[in-house]
């Protein structure tokens, strides 16, 4: 709703100024800090203060001494697979809810509960259920004949990343379900009826009418969730600490390890910039698609 | 598990209230203690500080429980009050680094991990204790095990801390299992240890694997496999004992950090460790320190080697649970095996020491505390604390290993002393300035071998390359700064000169 | 259009399975908080057991190890919510009501802050707060939380302001009211539900955040999620205590989401989807 109250030209800028200044004040330091120190030798293990400038050595060290590429690969797998599964699983539930049978509202209210939980708590919940001996999920999977690795679901390189993904899927599928359900409800009846008159049924109806009608909603939630998955940290910290080996290490965890465990500030700063560049590209691509033709 | 509840202090409360953040909702749920503190503060003028108080930051390791029990002695002896705060390992390091970076005085005495010694002293975060020790002959420096002072406290010709809990590594095994299997008990005296080799150890582990004992199927052994830090603690002991060294020359001057990690000895050791893992519970790849001890105390492990505090920790069914474990009367400790009978032994000496931050304004009082806490008298008292089935025998002083009263409670003290005297912490895990970075790399790589993601050869090749990158990037290779001859011999000389 | 009965039954069955999948784990964790330690890892799992409140008593009553953390969580979450309002209400109002050339750019800038990985800010903040001697204080956590709360609230609030008809405001101005009178007397009261909803979401986000307090708090200012983590990071996880603390951590967001009902979709999508 573009306003018509533009009598004072500078007023709107005055009103947004506090938030801009506040946020700038908050982010300028980290950005400047990371930029400067990414070119300086500064390792709290060897010196309390930054030493000299070392060119691109820290950037080189990101690749030479930390599993950055492994982490990037894991992060991408997690984000793409996680978003995909959560979207379609959520869509399925939304379609179930859209039948509008009695009790749908109560179901909807209960269903969102996993999403309300702090990710770290969700991590604990799954860590408990994944426990090798007596963990509920491990036990259930064994009962149905699933080959649970002897070192536990979190301890095996083949299942560690998937186990993190499952916890995330549990927590965020309801988010997709509820948002997509809202999208489904907003499809005008007459469009649906017109389609039925044209002979559309089942899958065709879904592909031709339903999906296009909620595409905008879908793109926005996919963008939000993909980025949240891309930044995954809490679950990794509680479930696997990136292990075994680097099997479930994400970019965020890799940065945490280098900066706040090893206190290698220079290399961490360089890694920060590499991640910022990747994220900026992703956000721009997404935002351009998601908010194309948006009415501001 | 024990947490120390700390009521919100009045100052913090006022700070918050002053910011207008303590909304009505907050006050209504705030605990009574908080309200009382605030009320009391409003009514009574603050008591004048008559008695001196020092702040002591310790890590939440077993010694902390015993130390707390005897803390009142210090106050009654010196009139100095002690504000003791304990933190988890990660939290302690973060807290110390914060305080050092901001140059904010935080504590007057801090616990320093053997591995942090170089970093903290080189950054001028903690001070040398040489002058204090020299001025105070009742420290009785000569009573300390030289190998411990050398491993934990010597850096660039200074003793920068004194040990409050000294650890080595040794073997724990089930006596009942050995009896049933018809096995000789492993040796406890280095002079009568012929044939006690890693190959023999492996033989025993294999023999015990799958054995039935009291309706429990045994695992031969248990290892610690969690990356990055825990696995390094256990693996480096095995590797060092089998002749593996990290660098070309350290701690002898001139230092040369050319990595020697990718050696045939290490490849063999790593394969050996993987073989041990194959005879352990599969989930031990995720085990951190206490997990291995807990597993042993639960009764399905035949033999394993680990830090000496586990000699008493396994008496409980869980870490400091106070409930006696099933095996409390069914285990004994022994020496660590060697590569060959004629090979030298190297034990991983580690543990916690007390140091004085350079930012502290009460360094003299801090020193008094260190002297008291590390004294034979206090350490003995800590060993006599009954709680949790006697949980402290990490003595750094020779005299305590000969104490009849303590030996009655901790029958393994003779063996433990022999282990510590074979120790060389500077070789097993060299406390050079970027140790943490190297440890993170190493831990990840050896963990990959256990999980089957890499072979021993490949992983060590990779480790060598990553080590070189990290060392070069941090200007440690080639090393151009000043080197010190921080050898055992020089530690002895320093002890003599300071004690004179 | 009536649905055949067998189809109805199938749908209900599917919904039931979905509910079990999503609520079962929560139930299982609540059960853990009421178990005795020996029952926690019984194999096979014990579905029936004698409940005990011991874990809650230990964590919140006597000795109440985690009670100060509950207070810290409330202070940080309420503080962050209150601090964010003056910044976000004004900005959201301007972005909703006025024609601005930079509007699209600004909105994109805000949302990109929301999407940025928080961890990249963390290391500099750790150094900054340490050297300002603010690390370990509530203000440090409250201020840093603004990197999330301000952009989030601006997005969500703008969607609420957009719904307040502009005509009412204009009518008031015709009657001689100035823009700020129109704002405070007419628009703000009308948008108040939106402001409350936004505040509740901001509260939940700060409440659930662990990464900033993990690094910025100290022992006496640690929030509940950090307290939960402490049981885990030290020597041997005491699962009953973790569960008791976690259950208390879960409750406020759950209650708030139940109250928010129809605003959930909008809140979770930053106002981009109306719901």
mmCIF file of N, CA and C in Angstrom, chain A residues 1 3-5 8 11-13 15 18-20 23 26 29-30 33 93 96 99 101-102 110-111 113-114 116-118 121 124-125 127-129 131 134 136 139 170 173-175 178 217 221 227 231 233-234 252 256 259 272 283 287 291 294 296, chain C residues 11-12 21-23 25 28 32 40-42 44-45 87 90-91 94 96-98 100-104 106-108 110 115-117 119-120 124-125 128 143 155 162 166 169-170 173 179 208 210-211 228 232 239 253-254 257-258 265 268-269 272:
data_model
loop_
_atom_site.group_PDB
_atom_site.id
_atom_site.type_symbol
_atom_site.label_atom_id
_atom_site.label_comp_id
_atom_site.label_asym_id
_atom_site.label_seq_id
_atom_site.Cartn_x
_atom_site.Cartn_y
_atom_site.Cartn_z
ATOM 1 N N UNK A 1 0.838 -1.192 0.000
ATOM 2 C CA UNK A 1 0.000 0.000 0.000
ATOM 3 C C UNK A 1 0.878 1.248 0.000
ATOM 4 N N UNK A 3 1.941 4.837 0.197
ATOM 5 C CA UNK A 3 1.254 5.890 0.918
ATOM 6 C C UNK A 3 1.028 7.139 0.086
ATOM 7 N N UNK A 4 0.090 7.909 0.516
ATOM 8 C CA UNK A 4 -0.148 9.181 -0.146
ATOM 9 C C UNK A 4 0.228 10.344 0.770
ATOM 10 N N UNK A 5 0.711 10.010 1.957
ATOM 11 C CA UNK A 5 1.013 11.051 2.933
ATOM 12 C C UNK A 5 2.433 11.578 2.757
ATOM 13 N N UNK A 8 5.691 15.577 3.827
ATOM 14 C CA UNK A 8 7.054 15.903 4.279
ATOM 15 C C UNK A 8 8.003 14.903 3.641
ATOM 16 N N UNK A 11 10.515 13.127 6.112
ATOM 17 C CA UNK A 11 9.974 12.456 7.284
ATOM 18 C C UNK A 11 10.178 10.947 7.273
ATOM 19 N N UNK A 12 9.780 10.255 6.189
ATOM 20 C CA UNK A 12 9.954 8.798 6.228
ATOM 21 C C UNK A 12 11.404 8.402 6.464
ATOM 22 N N UNK A 13 12.329 9.171 5.889
ATOM 23 C CA UNK A 13 13.728 8.807 6.088
ATOM 24 C C UNK A 13 14.157 9.030 7.528
ATOM 25 N N UNK A 15 12.233 8.605 9.977
ATOM 26 C CA UNK A 15 11.645 7.526 10.768
ATOM 27 C C UNK A 15 12.394 6.201 10.610
ATOM 28 N N UNK A 18 16.649 5.679 12.642
ATOM 29 C CA UNK A 18 17.140 4.993 13.857
ATOM 30 C C UNK A 18 17.442 3.528 13.620
ATOM 31 N N UNK A 19 16.548 2.853 12.885
ATOM 32 C CA UNK A 19 16.785 1.424 12.674
ATOM 33 C C UNK A 19 18.021 1.212 11.804
ATOM 34 N N UNK A 20 18.187 2.089 10.806
ATOM 35 C CA UNK A 20 19.356 1.924 9.936
ATOM 36 C C UNK A 20 20.642 2.185 10.712
ATOM 37 N N UNK A 23 21.252 -0.638 13.267
ATOM 38 C CA UNK A 23 21.743 -1.882 12.666
ATOM 39 C C UNK A 23 23.145 -1.711 12.093
ATOM 40 N N UNK A 26 25.605 -1.939 14.641
ATOM 41 C CA UNK A 26 25.809 -3.308 15.087
ATOM 42 C C UNK A 26 26.605 -4.141 14.099
ATOM 43 N N UNK A 29 30.971 -2.973 12.860
ATOM 44 C CA UNK A 29 32.135 -3.471 13.571
ATOM 45 C C UNK A 29 32.508 -4.886 13.115
ATOM 46 N N UNK A 30 31.546 -5.821 13.157
ATOM 47 C CA UNK A 30 31.919 -7.171 12.707
ATOM 48 C C UNK A 30 32.458 -7.204 11.289
ATOM 49 N N UNK A 33 35.899 -5.504 11.263
ATOM 50 C CA UNK A 33 36.787 -6.369 12.033
ATOM 51 C C UNK A 33 37.229 -7.562 11.192
ATOM 52 N N UNK A 93 0.919 -32.884 4.096
ATOM 53 C CA UNK A 93 0.109 -32.638 5.281
ATOM 54 C C UNK A 93 -0.886 -31.515 5.028
ATOM 55 N N UNK A 96 -3.801 -32.835 3.267
ATOM 56 C CA UNK A 96 -4.661 -33.569 4.200
ATOM 57 C C UNK A 96 -5.545 -32.601 4.972
ATOM 58 N N UNK A 99 -8.642 -30.875 3.343
ATOM 59 C CA UNK A 99 -9.936 -31.543 3.203
ATOM 60 C C UNK A 99 -10.940 -30.955 4.171
ATOM 61 N N UNK A 101 -11.767 -31.524 7.181
ATOM 62 C CA UNK A 101 -12.590 -32.387 8.028
ATOM 63 C C UNK A 101 -12.658 -31.775 9.422
ATOM 64 N N UNK A 102 -13.576 -32.291 10.217
ATOM 65 C CA UNK A 102 -13.747 -31.765 11.564
ATOM 66 C C UNK A 102 -12.451 -31.926 12.363
ATOM 67 N N UNK A 110 -1.836 -28.029 17.166
ATOM 68 C CA UNK A 110 -0.903 -28.967 17.804
ATOM 69 C C UNK A 110 0.313 -29.225 16.927
ATOM 70 N N UNK A 111 0.045 -29.253 15.624
ATOM 71 C CA UNK A 111 1.083 -29.627 14.673
ATOM 72 C C UNK A 111 2.273 -28.673 14.710
ATOM 73 N N UNK A 113 3.713 -27.322 17.116
ATOM 74 C CA UNK A 113 4.528 -27.374 18.330
ATOM 75 C C UNK A 113 6.024 -27.639 18.096
ATOM 76 N N UNK A 114 6.412 -28.585 17.250
ATOM 77 C CA UNK A 114 7.854 -28.783 17.063
ATOM 78 C C UNK A 114 8.571 -27.509 16.637
ATOM 79 N N UNK A 116 7.985 -24.526 17.463
ATOM 80 C CA UNK A 116 8.137 -23.519 18.523
ATOM 81 C C UNK A 116 9.355 -23.796 19.396
ATOM 82 N N UNK A 117 9.854 -25.018 19.338
ATOM 83 C CA UNK A 117 10.911 -25.408 20.259
ATOM 84 C C UNK A 117 12.250 -24.814 19.841
ATOM 85 N N UNK A 118 13.057 -24.435 20.803
ATOM 86 C CA UNK A 118 14.404 -23.954 20.493
ATOM 87 C C UNK A 118 15.169 -25.061 19.779
ATOM 88 N N UNK A 121 17.065 -27.397 21.874
ATOM 89 C CA UNK A 121 16.263 -28.359 22.625
ATOM 90 C C UNK A 121 15.830 -29.500 21.708
ATOM 91 N N UNK A 124 18.589 -31.864 21.613
ATOM 92 C CA UNK A 124 18.635 -32.757 22.769
ATOM 93 C C UNK A 124 17.612 -33.880 22.652
ATOM 94 N N UNK A 125 16.412 -33.492 22.199
ATOM 95 C CA UNK A 125 15.341 -34.450 22.048
ATOM 96 C C UNK A 125 15.767 -35.605 21.139
ATOM 97 N N UNK A 127 18.936 -36.301 20.243
ATOM 98 C CA UNK A 127 20.119 -36.979 20.767
ATOM 99 C C UNK A 127 19.672 -38.098 21.707
ATOM 100 N N UNK A 128 18.660 -37.809 22.494
ATOM 101 C CA UNK A 128 18.143 -38.803 23.432
ATOM 102 C C UNK A 128 17.521 -39.979 22.680
ATOM 103 N N UNK A 129 16.776 -39.657 21.629
ATOM 104 C CA UNK A 129 16.108 -40.737 20.899
ATOM 105 C C UNK A 129 17.079 -41.539 20.021
ATOM 106 N N UNK A 131 20.108 -42.333 21.004
ATOM 107 C CA UNK A 131 21.066 -43.025 21.859
ATOM 108 C C UNK A 131 21.172 -44.507 21.457
ATOM 109 N N UNK A 134 18.845 -48.164 24.106
ATOM 110 C CA UNK A 134 17.637 -47.695 24.755
ATOM 111 C C UNK A 134 17.078 -46.413 24.178
ATOM 112 N N UNK A 136 14.824 -44.322 21.797
ATOM 113 C CA UNK A 136 13.546 -44.733 21.223
ATOM 114 C C UNK A 136 13.649 -44.982 19.717
ATOM 115 N N UNK A 139 15.755 -47.966 18.858
ATOM 116 C CA UNK A 139 15.019 -49.175 19.193
ATOM 117 C C UNK A 139 13.943 -49.474 18.155
ATOM 118 N N UNK A 170 11.833 -32.939 11.266
ATOM 119 C CA UNK A 170 10.810 -33.047 12.306
ATOM 120 C C UNK A 170 10.388 -31.665 12.787
ATOM 121 N N UNK A 173 9.009 -29.304 9.201
ATOM 122 C CA UNK A 173 7.937 -29.699 8.284
ATOM 123 C C UNK A 173 6.601 -29.061 8.669
ATOM 124 N N UNK A 174 6.263 -29.002 9.964
ATOM 125 C CA UNK A 174 5.009 -28.344 10.332
ATOM 126 C C UNK A 174 4.934 -26.904 9.837
ATOM 127 N N UNK A 175 6.063 -26.234 9.821
ATOM 128 C CA UNK A 175 6.100 -24.861 9.316
ATOM 129 C C UNK A 175 5.611 -24.814 7.874
ATOM 130 N N UNK A 178 1.788 -25.725 7.661
ATOM 131 C CA UNK A 178 0.849 -24.685 8.073
ATOM 132 C C UNK A 178 0.816 -23.534 7.078
ATOM 133 N N UNK A 217 3.770 -17.983 -2.318
ATOM 134 C CA UNK A 217 3.960 -18.412 -0.931
ATOM 135 C C UNK A 217 5.066 -19.445 -0.846
ATOM 136 N N UNK A 221 8.626 -19.272 1.399
ATOM 137 C CA UNK A 221 8.988 -20.161 2.505
ATOM 138 C C UNK A 221 10.212 -21.002 2.167
ATOM 139 N N UNK A 227 17.757 -20.776 3.664
ATOM 140 C CA UNK A 227 18.804 -19.993 4.315
ATOM 141 C C UNK A 227 19.000 -20.427 5.769
ATOM 142 N N UNK A 231 22.487 -21.973 7.424
ATOM 143 C CA UNK A 231 23.188 -21.451 8.601
ATOM 144 C C UNK A 231 23.230 -22.437 9.758
ATOM 145 N N UNK A 233 23.590 -24.571 12.821
ATOM 146 C CA UNK A 233 24.649 -24.664 13.819
ATOM 147 C C UNK A 233 24.212 -25.434 15.065
ATOM 148 N N UNK A 234 23.073 -25.032 15.631
ATOM 149 C CA UNK A 234 22.655 -25.570 16.934
ATOM 150 C C UNK A 234 22.570 -27.093 16.943
ATOM 151 N N UNK A 252 28.921 -23.259 9.362
ATOM 152 C CA UNK A 252 28.832 -22.517 10.614
ATOM 153 C C UNK A 252 29.645 -23.195 11.706
ATOM 154 N N UNK A 256 32.857 -21.790 13.802
ATOM 155 C CA UNK A 256 32.845 -21.790 15.271
ATOM 156 C C UNK A 256 34.107 -22.457 15.807
ATOM 157 N N UNK A 259 37.189 -20.176 15.148
ATOM 158 C CA UNK A 259 37.215 -18.892 15.831
ATOM 159 C C UNK A 259 37.075 -18.991 17.341
ATOM 160 N N UNK A 272 34.910 -16.076 7.525
ATOM 161 C CA UNK A 272 33.706 -15.262 7.605
ATOM 162 C C UNK A 272 33.420 -14.606 6.270
ATOM 163 N N UNK A 283 21.332 -15.119 -1.289
ATOM 164 C CA UNK A 283 20.201 -14.273 -0.916
ATOM 165 C C UNK A 283 19.745 -13.443 -2.102
ATOM 166 N N UNK A 287 16.096 -13.617 -3.406
ATOM 167 C CA UNK A 287 15.214 -12.487 -3.161
ATOM 168 C C UNK A 287 14.681 -11.952 -4.481
ATOM 169 N N UNK A 291 10.713 -12.102 -4.575
ATOM 170 C CA UNK A 291 9.987 -10.839 -4.450
ATOM 171 C C UNK A 291 9.834 -10.115 -5.785
ATOM 172 N N UNK A 294 6.850 -7.772 -6.565
ATOM 173 C CA UNK A 294 6.259 -7.540 -5.246
ATOM 174 C C UNK A 294 5.797 -6.100 -5.150
ATOM 175 N N UNK A 296 5.551 -3.018 -3.071
ATOM 176 C CA UNK A 296 6.171 -2.560 -1.807
ATOM 177 C C UNK A 296 5.299 -1.517 -1.181
ATOM 178 N N UNK C 11 -8.130 -40.543 5.725
ATOM 179 C CA UNK C 11 -7.534 -39.229 5.980
ATOM 180 C C UNK C 11 -7.289 -39.038 7.468
ATOM 181 N N UNK C 12 -8.277 -39.414 8.280
ATOM 182 C CA UNK C 12 -8.092 -39.287 9.722
ATOM 183 C C UNK C 12 -6.906 -40.130 10.194
ATOM 184 N N UNK C 21 3.904 -38.707 14.787
ATOM 185 C CA UNK C 21 5.285 -38.422 14.384
ATOM 186 C C UNK C 21 5.779 -37.092 14.957
ATOM 187 N N UNK C 22 4.904 -36.091 14.950
ATOM 188 C CA UNK C 22 5.387 -34.771 15.355
ATOM 189 C C UNK C 22 5.247 -34.503 16.853
ATOM 190 N N UNK C 23 4.288 -35.154 17.495
ATOM 191 C CA UNK C 23 4.117 -34.883 18.933
ATOM 192 C C UNK C 23 4.767 -35.961 19.796
ATOM 193 N N UNK C 25 7.792 -37.335 19.876
ATOM 194 C CA UNK C 25 9.078 -36.983 20.476
ATOM 195 C C UNK C 25 8.942 -36.002 21.637
ATOM 196 N N UNK C 28 7.771 -37.872 24.548
ATOM 197 C CA UNK C 28 8.842 -38.751 25.035
ATOM 198 C C UNK C 28 9.838 -37.979 25.903
ATOM 199 N N UNK C 32 10.658 -38.187 29.852
ATOM 200 C CA UNK C 32 12.025 -38.302 30.385
ATOM 201 C C UNK C 32 12.214 -37.423 31.617
ATOM 202 N N UNK C 40 15.673 -44.022 32.296
ATOM 203 C CA UNK C 40 15.911 -43.162 31.132
ATOM 204 C C UNK C 40 16.408 -43.938 29.918
ATOM 205 N N UNK C 41 17.295 -44.895 30.135
ATOM 206 C CA UNK C 41 17.867 -45.612 28.997
ATOM 207 C C UNK C 41 17.562 -47.102 29.049
ATOM 208 N N UNK C 42 16.431 -47.447 29.671
ATOM 209 C CA UNK C 42 16.044 -48.847 29.713
ATOM 210 C C UNK C 42 15.899 -49.364 28.287
ATOM 211 N N UNK C 44 14.446 -52.754 26.262
ATOM 212 C CA UNK C 44 13.653 -51.839 25.445
ATOM 213 C C UNK C 44 13.067 -50.692 26.265
ATOM 214 N N UNK C 45 12.715 -49.593 25.567
ATOM 215 C CA UNK C 45 12.214 -48.410 26.273
ATOM 216 C C UNK C 45 10.996 -48.728 27.143
ATOM 217 N N UNK C 87 12.741 1.249 17.520
ATOM 218 C CA UNK C 87 13.400 1.241 16.214
ATOM 219 C C UNK C 87 12.464 0.705 15.130
ATOM 220 N N UNK C 90 8.754 2.737 14.315
ATOM 221 C CA UNK C 90 8.889 3.937 13.480
ATOM 222 C C UNK C 90 9.238 3.565 12.043
ATOM 223 N N UNK C 91 10.206 2.638 11.890
ATOM 224 C CA UNK C 91 10.632 2.279 10.541
ATOM 225 C C UNK C 91 9.501 1.593 9.787
ATOM 226 N N UNK C 94 6.925 4.094 8.632
ATOM 227 C CA UNK C 94 7.375 4.889 7.485
ATOM 228 C C UNK C 94 7.326 4.065 6.204
ATOM 229 N N UNK C 96 5.495 1.626 5.515
ATOM 230 C CA UNK C 96 4.142 1.271 5.117
ATOM 231 C C UNK C 96 3.395 2.478 4.556
ATOM 232 N N UNK C 97 3.675 3.662 5.107
ATOM 233 C CA UNK C 97 2.830 4.799 4.824
ATOM 234 C C UNK C 97 3.335 5.754 3.752
ATOM 235 N N UNK C 98 4.634 5.779 3.560
ATOM 236 C CA UNK C 98 5.184 6.821 2.690
ATOM 237 C C UNK C 98 5.757 6.218 1.420
ATOM 238 N N UNK C 100 8.739 5.914 -0.802
ATOM 239 C CA UNK C 100 10.176 6.133 -0.626
ATOM 240 C C UNK C 100 10.915 5.476 -1.763
ATOM 241 N N UNK C 101 11.893 6.183 -2.302
ATOM 242 C CA UNK C 101 12.624 5.618 -3.439
ATOM 243 C C UNK C 101 13.437 4.407 -3.006
ATOM 244 N N UNK C 102 13.932 4.461 -1.763
ATOM 245 C CA UNK C 102 14.833 3.388 -1.322
ATOM 246 C C UNK C 102 14.091 2.242 -0.653
ATOM 247 N N UNK C 103 12.755 2.243 -0.776
ATOM 248 C CA UNK C 103 11.991 1.283 0.016
ATOM 249 C C UNK C 103 12.370 -0.165 -0.266
ATOM 250 N N UNK C 104 12.390 -0.502 -1.557
ATOM 251 C CA UNK C 104 12.685 -1.887 -1.894
ATOM 252 C C UNK C 104 14.089 -2.284 -1.425
ATOM 253 N N UNK C 106 15.749 -1.010 1.034
ATOM 254 C CA UNK C 106 15.789 -1.132 2.487
ATOM 255 C C UNK C 106 15.192 -2.456 2.952
ATOM 256 N N UNK C 107 14.040 -2.782 2.405
ATOM 257 C CA UNK C 107 13.379 -4.022 2.811
ATOM 258 C C UNK C 107 14.288 -5.216 2.526
ATOM 259 N N UNK C 108 14.963 -5.163 1.388
ATOM 260 C CA UNK C 108 15.869 -6.250 1.034
ATOM 261 C C UNK C 108 17.063 -6.302 1.992
ATOM 262 N N UNK C 110 17.062 -5.318 5.114
ATOM 263 C CA UNK C 110 16.625 -5.880 6.392
ATOM 264 C C UNK C 110 16.546 -7.400 6.312
ATOM 265 N N UNK C 115 18.697 -13.252 7.126
ATOM 266 C CA UNK C 115 19.117 -14.502 6.491
ATOM 267 C C UNK C 115 20.601 -14.786 6.717
ATOM 268 N N UNK C 116 21.324 -13.779 7.160
ATOM 269 C CA UNK C 116 22.770 -13.953 7.325
ATOM 270 C C UNK C 116 23.047 -14.936 8.458
ATOM 271 N N UNK C 117 24.115 -15.737 8.320
ATOM 272 C CA UNK C 117 24.423 -16.681 9.389
ATOM 273 C C UNK C 117 24.890 -15.943 10.638
ATOM 274 N N UNK C 119 26.506 -16.803 13.067
ATOM 275 C CA UNK C 119 27.834 -17.171 13.533
ATOM 276 C C UNK C 119 28.910 -16.209 13.015
ATOM 277 N N UNK C 120 28.678 -15.592 11.828
ATOM 278 C CA UNK C 120 29.717 -14.715 11.293
ATOM 279 C C UNK C 120 29.868 -13.442 12.119
ATOM 280 N N UNK C 124 33.560 -11.526 16.026
ATOM 281 C CA UNK C 124 33.842 -10.113 16.307
ATOM 282 C C UNK C 124 33.139 -9.607 17.569
ATOM 283 N N UNK C 125 31.892 -10.011 17.781
ATOM 284 C CA UNK C 125 31.181 -9.546 18.976
ATOM 285 C C UNK C 125 31.859 -10.060 20.242
ATOM 286 N N UNK C 128 34.716 -7.794 20.619
ATOM 287 C CA UNK C 128 34.248 -6.441 20.932
ATOM 288 C C UNK C 128 33.737 -6.358 22.368
ATOM 289 N N UNK C 143 21.594 -6.219 23.290
ATOM 290 C CA UNK C 143 21.971 -5.386 22.145
ATOM 291 C C UNK C 143 22.236 -6.249 20.918
ATOM 292 N N UNK C 155 9.780 -6.036 9.260
ATOM 293 C CA UNK C 155 9.047 -6.773 8.216
ATOM 294 C C UNK C 155 7.655 -7.137 8.668
ATOM 295 N N UNK C 162 0.232 -2.013 6.975
ATOM 296 C CA UNK C 162 -0.372 -2.009 5.641
ATOM 297 C C UNK C 162 -1.875 -2.249 5.701
ATOM 298 N N UNK C 166 -5.552 3.618 5.262
ATOM 299 C CA UNK C 166 -4.877 4.910 5.283
ATOM 300 C C UNK C 166 -5.908 6.039 5.340
ATOM 301 N N UNK C 169 -6.537 7.718 8.654
ATOM 302 C CA UNK C 169 -5.469 8.618 9.042
ATOM 303 C C UNK C 169 -5.588 9.943 8.284
ATOM 304 N N UNK C 170 -5.867 9.811 6.988
ATOM 305 C CA UNK C 170 -5.981 11.020 6.173
ATOM 306 C C UNK C 170 -7.141 11.878 6.623
ATOM 307 N N UNK C 173 -6.137 13.855 9.434
ATOM 308 C CA UNK C 173 -5.269 14.979 9.070
ATOM 309 C C UNK C 173 -6.063 16.115 8.446
ATOM 310 N N UNK C 179 0.707 14.695 11.565
ATOM 311 C CA UNK C 179 0.971 13.284 11.232
ATOM 312 C C UNK C 179 1.252 12.469 12.486
ATOM 313 N N UNK C 208 14.529 -18.483 22.275
ATOM 314 C CA UNK C 208 15.043 -19.733 21.725
ATOM 315 C C UNK C 208 16.483 -19.637 21.226
ATOM 316 N N UNK C 210 20.336 -19.535 21.074
ATOM 317 C CA UNK C 210 21.345 -20.050 21.986
ATOM 318 C C UNK C 210 22.733 -19.547 21.608
ATOM 319 N N UNK C 211 22.918 -19.198 20.347
ATOM 320 C CA UNK C 211 24.265 -18.957 19.864
ATOM 321 C C UNK C 211 24.872 -17.687 20.460
ATOM 322 N N UNK C 228 20.896 -25.700 29.711
ATOM 323 C CA UNK C 228 20.653 -27.062 29.244
ATOM 324 C C UNK C 228 21.935 -27.646 28.667
ATOM 325 N N UNK C 232 25.307 -30.949 29.509
ATOM 326 C CA UNK C 232 25.773 -31.844 28.487
ATOM 327 C C UNK C 232 27.272 -31.702 28.273
ATOM 328 N N UNK C 239 20.556 -36.769 31.909
ATOM 329 C CA UNK C 239 19.452 -36.537 30.976
ATOM 330 C C UNK C 239 18.179 -36.055 31.643
ATOM 331 N N UNK C 253 7.329 -20.588 24.612
ATOM 332 C CA UNK C 253 7.032 -20.490 23.179
ATOM 333 C C UNK C 253 5.779 -21.277 22.779
ATOM 334 N N UNK C 254 5.594 -22.441 23.380
ATOM 335 C CA UNK C 254 4.403 -23.222 23.024
ATOM 336 C C UNK C 254 3.137 -22.464 23.380
ATOM 337 N N UNK C 257 2.597 -19.577 21.020
ATOM 338 C CA UNK C 257 2.117 -19.993 19.697
ATOM 339 C C UNK C 257 0.655 -20.415 19.746
ATOM 340 N N UNK C 258 0.238 -21.020 20.853
ATOM 341 C CA UNK C 258 -1.175 -21.380 20.969
ATOM 342 C C UNK C 258 -2.030 -20.122 20.981
ATOM 343 N N UNK C 265 1.412 -18.137 10.748
ATOM 344 C CA UNK C 265 1.947 -18.164 9.388
ATOM 345 C C UNK C 265 2.631 -16.848 9.069
ATOM 346 N N UNK C 268 6.001 -16.430 11.115
ATOM 347 C CA UNK C 268 7.119 -17.267 10.696
ATOM 348 C C UNK C 268 7.636 -16.912 9.310
ATOM 349 N N UNK C 269 6.802 -16.204 8.540
ATOM 350 C CA UNK C 269 7.279 -15.797 7.212
ATOM 351 C C UNK C 269 7.593 -14.301 7.199
ATOM 352 N N UNK C 272 5.552 -11.885 5.132
ATOM 353 C CA UNK C 272 5.508 -11.990 3.678
ATOM 354 C C UNK C 272 4.310 -12.814 3.209
#
